mmCIF file of C-alpha atoms and ligand atoms in Angstrom:
data_model
loop_
_atom_site.group_PDB
_atom_site.id
_atom_site.type_symbol
_atom_site.label_atom_id
_atom_site.label_comp_id
_atom_site.label_asym_id
_atom_site.label_seq_id
_atom_site.Cartn_x
_atom_site.Cartn_y
_atom_site.Cartn_z
ATOM 1 C CA MET A 70 -54.501 56.450 -86.574
ATOM 2 C CA THR A 71 -51.787 54.928 -84.134
ATOM 3 C CA GLU A 72 -51.214 50.949 -83.446
ATOM 4 C CA THR A 73 -53.238 51.735 -80.064
ATOM 5 C CA GLU A 74 -56.018 53.070 -82.037
ATOM 6 C CA VAL A 75 -56.820 50.374 -84.544
ATOM 7 C CA PRO A 76 -60.088 48.969 -83.355
ATOM 8 C CA GLU A 77 -59.317 45.607 -82.474
ATOM 9 C CA ASP A 78 -62.768 44.555 -84.228
ATOM 10 C CA HIS A 79 -61.581 46.133 -87.524
ATOM 11 C CA PRO A 80 -61.525 43.062 -90.136
ATOM 12 C CA ARG A 81 -58.210 43.718 -91.193
ATOM 13 C CA TYR A 82 -57.003 44.512 -87.623
ATOM 14 C CA ALA A 83 -53.894 42.044 -87.628
ATOM 15 C CA SER A 84 -52.735 43.558 -90.821
ATOM 16 C CA LEU A 85 -52.921 47.236 -89.871
ATOM 17 C CA VAL A 86 -51.327 46.826 -86.796
ATOM 18 C CA THR A 87 -48.366 45.024 -88.494
ATOM 19 C CA ARG A 88 -48.264 47.952 -90.984
ATOM 20 C CA HIS A 89 -48.059 50.597 -87.895
ATOM 21 C CA ARG A 90 -45.233 48.755 -86.735
ATOM 22 C CA ILE A 91 -43.169 48.711 -89.834
ATOM 23 C CA GLU A 92 -43.955 52.606 -90.098
ATOM 24 C CA ALA A 93 -42.729 53.222 -86.600
ATOM 25 C CA GLY A 94 -39.801 51.283 -87.015
ATOM 26 C CA VAL A 95 -38.780 53.382 -90.289
ATOM 27 C CA GLU A 96 -39.666 56.419 -88.157
ATOM 28 C CA THR A 97 -37.449 55.342 -85.266
ATOM 29 C CA GLY A 98 -34.735 54.297 -87.566
ATOM 30 C CA ILE A 99 -34.910 50.879 -86.828
ATOM 31 C CA THR A 100 -36.350 49.636 -90.296
ATOM 32 C CA SER A 101 -34.959 50.430 -93.657
ATOM 33 C CA LYS A 102 -37.433 51.783 -96.207
ATOM 34 C CA GLN A 103 -36.711 48.877 -98.294
ATOM 35 C CA GLY A 104 -38.476 47.069 -95.309
ATOM 36 C CA LEU A 105 -41.687 48.875 -96.321
ATOM 37 C CA ILE A 106 -41.431 47.099 -99.583
ATOM 38 C CA ALA A 107 -40.578 43.612 -98.376
ATOM 39 C CA GLN A 108 -43.316 43.820 -96.005
ATOM 40 C CA GLY A 109 -45.705 44.620 -99.073
ATOM 41 C CA ARG A 110 -44.371 41.816 -101.050
ATOM 42 C CA GLY A 111 -44.688 39.607 -98.023
ATOM 43 C CA GLU A 112 -48.341 40.834 -97.305
ATOM 44 C CA ALA A 113 -49.359 39.895 -100.707
ATOM 45 C CA PHE A 114 -48.368 36.139 -100.228
ATOM 46 C CA ASP A 115 -49.803 35.998 -96.798
ATOM 47 C CA TYR A 116 -53.057 37.162 -98.224
ATOM 48 C CA LEU A 117 -53.100 34.256 -100.370
ATOM 49 C CA LEU A 118 -51.868 31.752 -97.846
ATOM 50 C CA GLY A 119 -55.115 33.176 -96.299
ATOM 51 C CA GLU A 120 -53.248 34.866 -93.401
ATOM 52 C CA ARG A 121 -52.906 31.389 -91.581
ATOM 53 C CA THR A 122 -50.253 29.044 -90.453
ATOM 54 C CA LEU A 123 -50.423 25.961 -92.808
ATOM 55 C CA PRO A 124 -50.156 22.394 -91.350
ATOM 56 C CA SER A 125 -46.815 21.966 -93.053
ATOM 57 C CA ALA A 126 -45.539 25.404 -91.637
ATOM 58 C CA ASP A 127 -46.506 24.445 -88.259
ATOM 59 C CA ARG A 128 -44.567 20.976 -88.515
ATOM 60 C CA ALA A 129 -41.494 23.403 -90.000
ATOM 61 C CA ALA A 130 -41.818 25.256 -87.017
ATOM 62 C CA ARG A 131 -41.657 22.028 -84.793
ATOM 63 C CA ALA A 132 -38.399 21.034 -86.656
ATOM 64 C CA ALA A 133 -36.968 24.303 -86.432
ATOM 65 C CA ALA A 134 -37.454 24.027 -82.310
ATOM 66 C CA ALA A 135 -35.981 20.510 -82.754
ATOM 67 C CA THR A 136 -33.138 21.926 -84.487
ATOM 68 C CA LEU A 137 -32.350 24.694 -82.200
ATOM 69 C CA LEU A 138 -32.658 22.685 -79.167
ATOM 70 C CA ALA A 139 -30.234 20.370 -80.421
ATOM 71 C CA ALA A 140 -27.839 22.933 -81.479
ATOM 72 C CA ASP A 141 -24.622 23.907 -79.862
ATOM 73 C CA ARG A 142 -24.245 27.276 -80.832
ATOM 74 C CA PRO A 143 -27.602 28.671 -82.093
ATOM 75 C CA VAL A 144 -28.204 32.373 -83.140
ATOM 76 C CA VAL A 145 -31.502 34.255 -84.095
ATOM 77 C CA SER A 146 -30.130 36.797 -86.590
ATOM 78 C CA VAL A 147 -32.303 39.931 -86.239
ATOM 79 C CA ASN A 148 -32.950 42.630 -89.108
ATOM 80 C CA GLY A 149 -34.885 45.855 -89.265
ATOM 81 C CA ASN A 150 -38.223 43.993 -89.986
ATOM 82 C CA VAL A 151 -37.935 41.368 -87.460
ATOM 83 C CA ALA A 152 -37.054 44.219 -84.882
ATOM 84 C CA ALA A 153 -40.017 46.199 -85.558
ATOM 85 C CA LEU A 154 -42.478 43.418 -86.014
ATOM 86 C CA ALA A 155 -41.708 40.996 -83.233
ATOM 87 C CA PRO A 156 -39.120 42.307 -80.838
ATOM 88 C CA ALA A 157 -40.578 40.685 -77.388
ATOM 89 C CA GLU A 158 -41.154 37.592 -79.525
ATOM 90 C CA THR A 159 -37.838 37.226 -80.950
ATOM 91 C CA VAL A 160 -36.400 37.653 -77.329
ATOM 92 C CA ASN A 161 -38.730 34.868 -76.170
ATOM 93 C CA LEU A 162 -37.525 32.543 -78.861
ATOM 94 C CA ALA A 163 -33.887 33.044 -77.964
ATOM 95 C CA ASP A 164 -34.802 32.420 -74.448
ATOM 96 C CA ALA A 165 -36.757 29.334 -75.095
ATOM 97 C CA VAL A 166 -33.917 27.880 -77.059
ATOM 98 C CA ASP A 167 -30.791 29.321 -75.402
ATOM 99 C CA ALA A 168 -29.905 31.313 -78.660
ATOM 100 C CA ASP A 169 -27.693 34.340 -79.037
ATOM 101 C CA LEU A 170 -29.248 37.308 -80.737
ATOM 102 C CA GLU A 171 -27.307 39.125 -83.370
ATOM 103 C CA VAL A 172 -28.591 41.886 -85.233
ATOM 104 C CA ASN A 173 -27.437 41.518 -88.940
ATOM 105 C CA LEU A 174 -28.545 43.959 -91.633
ATOM 106 C CA PHE A 175 -28.730 43.833 -95.337
ATOM 107 C CA ASN A 176 -28.351 47.701 -95.600
ATOM 108 C CA HIS A 177 -25.921 47.824 -92.744
ATOM 109 C CA THR A 178 -25.336 51.071 -90.756
ATOM 110 C CA ASP A 179 -23.572 51.024 -87.378
ATOM 111 C CA GLU A 180 -26.334 53.268 -86.070
ATOM 112 C CA ARG A 181 -29.341 51.029 -87.044
ATOM 113 C CA VAL A 182 -27.258 48.186 -85.608
ATOM 114 C CA ARG A 183 -27.278 50.101 -82.168
ATOM 115 C CA ARG A 184 -30.977 51.208 -82.587
ATOM 116 C CA ILE A 185 -31.752 47.689 -83.143
ATOM 117 C CA ALA A 186 -29.865 46.129 -80.035
ATOM 118 C CA ASP A 187 -31.248 49.037 -77.852
ATOM 119 C CA HIS A 188 -34.935 48.100 -78.926
ATOM 120 C CA LEU A 189 -34.269 44.258 -78.229
ATOM 121 C CA ARG A 190 -32.921 45.266 -74.605
ATOM 122 C CA GLU A 191 -35.901 47.568 -74.245
ATOM 123 C CA HIS A 192 -37.709 44.202 -74.816
ATOM 124 C CA GLY A 193 -36.197 42.097 -72.482
ATOM 125 C CA ALA A 194 -32.883 40.881 -74.076
ATOM 126 C CA ASP A 195 -29.615 40.632 -71.941
ATOM 127 C CA GLU A 196 -26.974 40.458 -74.775
ATOM 128 C CA VAL A 197 -27.483 41.394 -78.418
ATOM 129 C CA LYS A 198 -24.510 40.698 -80.547
ATOM 130 C CA GLY A 199 -23.703 42.291 -83.783
ATOM 131 C CA LEU A 200 -21.875 45.388 -82.523
ATOM 132 C CA ALA A 201 -18.377 43.810 -82.901
ATOM 133 C CA GLY A 202 -18.266 43.204 -86.433
ATOM 134 C CA ASP A 203 -15.285 41.450 -86.192
ATOM 135 C CA GLY A 204 -16.117 38.372 -88.187
ATOM 136 C CA GLU A 205 -17.303 37.945 -91.783
ATOM 137 C CA ILE A 206 -19.713 35.668 -93.878
ATOM 138 C CA PRO A 207 -16.836 34.691 -96.969
ATOM 139 C CA GLY A 208 -18.037 35.670 -100.555
ATOM 140 C CA LEU A 209 -19.977 38.643 -99.721
ATOM 141 C CA GLU A 210 -18.981 42.334 -100.152
ATOM 142 C CA HIS A 211 -17.830 43.868 -96.881
ATOM 143 C CA ALA A 212 -21.095 45.451 -95.225
ATOM 144 C CA ARG A 213 -23.281 42.529 -96.220
ATOM 145 C CA GLY A 214 -20.879 39.887 -94.778
ATOM 146 C CA VAL A 215 -20.197 41.588 -91.363
ATOM 147 C CA VAL A 216 -21.193 39.533 -88.629
ATOM 148 C CA ASP A 217 -19.727 38.787 -84.857
ATOM 149 C CA ALA A 218 -16.882 36.185 -84.751
ATOM 150 C CA ASP A 219 -18.365 34.778 -81.713
ATOM 151 C CA GLY A 220 -21.913 35.010 -83.103
ATOM 152 C CA ILE A 221 -23.029 34.174 -86.368
ATOM 153 C CA GLU A 222 -19.523 33.336 -87.512
ATOM 154 C CA ALA A 223 -19.268 30.545 -84.743
ATOM 155 C CA ALA A 224 -22.795 29.446 -84.925
ATOM 156 C CA ASP A 225 -23.823 25.687 -86.097
ATOM 157 C CA VAL A 226 -27.527 26.599 -86.347
ATOM 158 C CA VAL A 227 -28.706 30.337 -87.608
ATOM 159 C CA VAL A 228 -32.691 31.464 -87.901
ATOM 160 C CA VAL A 229 -32.630 33.810 -90.503
ATOM 161 C CA PRO A 230 -36.069 35.438 -90.819
ATOM 162 C CA LEU A 231 -36.331 37.327 -94.052
ATOM 163 C CA GLU A 232 -32.675 36.620 -95.529
ATOM 164 C CA ASP A 233 -31.579 37.699 -98.908
ATOM 165 C CA GLY A 234 -30.951 34.949 -101.235
ATOM 166 C CA ASP A 235 -27.260 35.672 -101.419
ATOM 167 C CA ARG A 236 -26.622 35.868 -97.633
ATOM 168 C CA ALA A 237 -28.369 32.559 -97.315
ATOM 169 C CA ALA A 238 -26.500 30.933 -99.955
ATOM 170 C CA ALA A 239 -23.301 32.222 -98.390
ATOM 171 C CA LEU A 240 -24.325 30.943 -94.724
ATOM 172 C CA ASP A 241 -25.211 27.438 -96.377
ATOM 173 C CA ALA A 242 -21.592 27.543 -98.022
ATOM 174 C CA MET A 243 -19.964 27.893 -94.562
ATOM 175 C CA GLY A 244 -21.986 24.707 -93.407
ATOM 176 C CA LYS A 245 -24.725 26.489 -91.162
ATOM 177 C CA THR A 246 -27.609 24.713 -90.849
ATOM 178 C CA GLU A 247 -30.308 27.393 -91.525
ATOM 179 C CA ILE A 248 -33.986 28.012 -90.455
ATOM 180 C CA VAL A 249 -35.438 30.608 -92.845
ATOM 181 C CA ILE A 250 -38.802 32.456 -92.297
ATOM 182 C CA ASP A 251 -40.202 33.693 -95.509
ATOM 183 C CA LEU A 252 -43.595 34.249 -96.728
ATOM 184 C CA ASN A 253 -42.506 33.265 -100.671
ATOM 185 C CA PRO A 254 -41.845 29.756 -100.935
ATOM 186 C CA GLY A 255 -39.923 30.639 -104.240
ATOM 187 C CA SER A 256 -37.439 32.683 -102.836
ATOM 188 C CA ARG A 257 -34.138 31.490 -102.825
ATOM 189 C CA SER A 258 -33.367 31.874 -98.927
ATOM 190 C CA PRO A 259 -36.166 29.400 -97.922
ATOM 191 C CA GLN A 260 -35.177 27.099 -101.276
ATOM 192 C CA THR A 261 -31.613 26.879 -99.499
ATOM 193 C CA ALA A 262 -32.876 26.193 -95.799
ATOM 194 C CA ASP A 263 -32.538 23.022 -94.161
ATOM 195 C CA VAL A 264 -35.752 24.348 -92.333
ATOM 196 C CA PRO A 265 -37.988 26.773 -94.108
ATOM 197 C CA ILE A 266 -40.811 28.075 -92.411
ATOM 198 C CA ILE A 267 -43.342 29.791 -95.055
ATOM 199 C CA ASP A 268 -45.114 31.691 -92.722
ATOM 200 C CA ASN A 269 -45.586 35.226 -91.500
ATOM 201 C CA LEU A 270 -42.875 35.926 -88.947
ATOM 202 C CA ILE A 271 -45.462 37.428 -86.639
ATOM 203 C CA ARG A 272 -47.053 33.690 -86.292
ATOM 204 C CA ALA A 273 -43.703 31.977 -86.887
ATOM 205 C CA VAL A 274 -41.513 33.656 -84.411
ATOM 206 C CA PRO A 275 -43.837 32.618 -81.249
ATOM 207 C CA ASN A 276 -44.830 29.297 -82.682
ATOM 208 C CA ILE A 277 -41.187 27.958 -82.771
ATOM 209 C CA ALA A 278 -41.171 29.185 -79.246
ATOM 210 C CA ALA A 279 -44.080 27.444 -77.943
ATOM 211 C CA HIS A 280 -42.758 24.344 -79.718
ATOM 212 C CA ALA A 281 -39.285 24.603 -78.098
ATOM 213 C CA ARG A 282 -41.170 24.985 -74.740
ATOM 214 C CA ASP A 283 -43.397 21.622 -75.385
ATOM 215 C CA LEU A 284 -40.041 19.934 -76.831
ATOM 216 C CA ALA A 285 -37.912 21.244 -73.704
ATOM 217 C CA GLY A 286 -37.607 17.882 -71.838
ATOM 218 C CA ALA A 287 -37.062 15.749 -75.243
ATOM 219 C CA SER A 288 -33.799 13.553 -75.394
ATOM 220 C CA PRO A 289 -31.327 13.891 -77.801
ATOM 221 C CA GLU A 290 -32.799 11.036 -79.902
ATOM 222 C CA GLU A 291 -36.422 12.538 -79.767
ATOM 223 C CA LEU A 292 -35.299 15.688 -80.931
ATOM 224 C CA ARG A 293 -33.498 13.996 -84.063
ATOM 225 C CA ALA A 294 -36.594 12.104 -84.710
ATOM 226 C CA VAL A 295 -38.413 15.201 -85.097
ATOM 227 C CA VAL A 296 -35.854 16.826 -87.244
ATOM 228 C CA ASP A 297 -35.473 13.619 -89.639
ATOM 229 C CA ALA A 298 -39.280 13.469 -90.064
ATOM 230 C CA PHE A 299 -39.501 16.909 -91.544
ATOM 231 C CA ASP A 300 -39.221 17.258 -95.297
ATOM 232 C CA ALA A 301 -38.319 20.631 -96.569
ATOM 233 C CA ASP A 302 -39.237 20.088 -100.128
ATOM 234 C CA GLU A 303 -42.666 18.736 -99.022
ATOM 235 C CA ALA A 304 -43.061 21.982 -97.030
ATOM 236 C CA LEU A 305 -42.130 24.101 -99.810
ATOM 237 C CA GLY A 306 -44.401 22.202 -102.124
ATOM 238 C CA ALA A 307 -47.212 22.581 -99.569
ATOM 239 C CA ALA A 308 -46.961 26.467 -99.440
ATOM 240 C CA GLU A 309 -46.986 26.898 -102.976
ATOM 241 C CA ALA A 310 -49.841 24.650 -103.527
ATOM 242 C CA ALA A 311 -52.045 26.720 -101.010
ATOM 243 C CA ILE A 312 -50.610 29.980 -102.509
ATOM 244 C CA ARG A 313 -51.599 28.700 -106.234
ATOM 245 C CA GLY A 314 -55.051 27.340 -105.120
ATOM 246 C CA GLY A 315 -55.731 30.094 -102.621
ATOM 247 C CA SER A 316 -59.002 32.056 -102.861
ATOM 248 C CA PHE A 317 -58.981 35.543 -103.295
ATOM 249 C CA ALA A 318 -62.352 35.760 -100.909
ATOM 250 C CA THR A 319 -60.170 34.822 -98.131
ATOM 251 C CA PRO A 320 -59.306 36.343 -95.787
ATOM 252 C CA ASP A 321 -61.669 39.312 -95.439
ATOM 253 C CA ASN A 322 -61.338 41.217 -98.552
ATOM 254 C CA SER A 323 -61.730 44.913 -97.427
HETATM 255 O O1 PTJ B 690 -33.093 45.418 -92.002
HETATM 256 P P1 PTJ B 690 -32.212 45.261 -93.255
HETATM 257 O O2 PTJ B 690 -31.206 46.204 -93.834
HETATM 258 O O3 PTJ B 690 -31.500 43.702 -92.987
HETATM 259 O O4 PTJ B 690 -33.214 44.711 -94.296
HETATM 260 C C1 PTJ B 690 -34.242 43.721 -94.407
HETATM 261 C C2 PTJ B 690 -34.996 43.449 -95.980
HETATM 262 C C3 PTJ B 690 -36.243 42.541 -95.516
HETATM 263 C C4 PTJ B 690 -35.629 44.789 -96.483
HETATM 264 C C5 PTJ B 690 -33.773 43.102 -96.771
HETATM 265 O O5 PTJ B 690 -33.373 41.833 -96.191
HETATM 266 C C6 PTJ B 690 -34.986 42.593 -98.222
HETATM 267 O O6 PTJ B 690 -34.669 43.737 -99.193
HETATM 268 O O7 PTJ B 690 -35.373 41.663 -98.194
HETATM 269 P P2 PTJ B 690 -36.392 41.211 -99.657
HETATM 270 O O8 PTJ B 690 -35.157 40.678 -100.761
HETATM 271 O O9 PTJ B 690 -37.175 41.931 -100.117
HETATM 272 O O10 PTJ B 690 -37.101 39.879 -99.062
HETATM 273 C C7 PTJ B 690 -37.913 39.957 -98.356
HETATM 274 C C8 PTJ B 690 -38.779 38.547 -98.271
HETATM 275 O O11 PTJ B 690 -39.360 38.576 -97.116
HETATM 276 C C9 PTJ B 690 -39.746 38.389 -99.368
HETATM 277 O O12 PTJ B 690 -39.425 37.061 -99.810
HETATM 278 C C10 PTJ B 690 -40.947 38.692 -98.596
HETATM 279 O O13 PTJ B 690 -41.824 37.786 -99.123
HETATM 280 C C11 PTJ B 690 -40.384 38.067 -97.119
HETATM 281 N N1 PTJ B 690 -41.355 38.771 -96.171
HETATM 282 C C12 PTJ B 690 -41.725 40.108 -96.182
HETATM 283 N N2 PTJ B 690 -42.431 40.390 -94.898
HETATM 284 C C13 PTJ B 690 -42.472 39.219 -94.293
HETATM 285 C C14 PTJ B 690 -41.857 38.048 -95.021
HETATM 286 N N3 PTJ B 690 -41.779 36.856 -94.714
HETATM 287 C C15 PTJ B 690 -42.296 36.430 -93.544
HETATM 288 N N4 PTJ B 690 -42.996 37.428 -92.481
HETATM 289 C C16 PTJ B 690 -42.969 38.673 -93.053
HETATM 290 N N5 PTJ B 690 -43.576 39.800 -92.030
#
């Protein structure tokens, strides 16, 4: 069954389409095989969250949008899972907040960076960074620390969906404001983030863009008020409580 053949009335439609996208990403050399494992881990948390955006995650998405709109040099970091799951939505988010897109991989190969950049361009991106590799995140071994000097290295705000904990900590040590999207509130990366969004990136990325378009006319003071009203610890705690108190009967259990 391909993505287009998944019946829309199937109770697990969204989950099946997501799996097809990740599978296709591996087949076309965009997603790493480890990306399949990461997806499975994410699905388990999403299942316990009821496959919905919590009110706390929605507030986080709005704070993320305000943070990005107020930034001088925002960058959206893209890895193999993000590129496979939400390429058009990621390009749309970068457009909504006037951010650069940069391919930044945990399992770095130049070939995969190129393929992901091409994939993003096919989904509407003009410029995609990550190919120069002339900058670094200090404190990481070479391949994992490679970034563009005029991209992530120079950024003030970075969106890092599915970041690994070491890199999230290293970006934090560089003084970056980090917006992390991750379904596991216990992961080190959301715990390091200024704005942790505990949600499926498939829902979170378009949600941040929608909030950004809504906040587009806001003054710097109004943006600051949205950011200041957000409490990262409260968002992490609400997600953990939802997961621990989640029902195995929801969503559809098939
Ligand atoms: O493309 P690369 O080489 O950069 O590799 C990317 C992966 C994701 C394979 C790499 O960064 C990795 O191994 O990540 P981890 O350490 O397995 O962490 C993945 C985290 O993302 C876990 O906490 C999952 O719960 C979470 N996750 C998985 N799928 C989603 C997700 N969070 C939000 N939305 C998802 N769809």
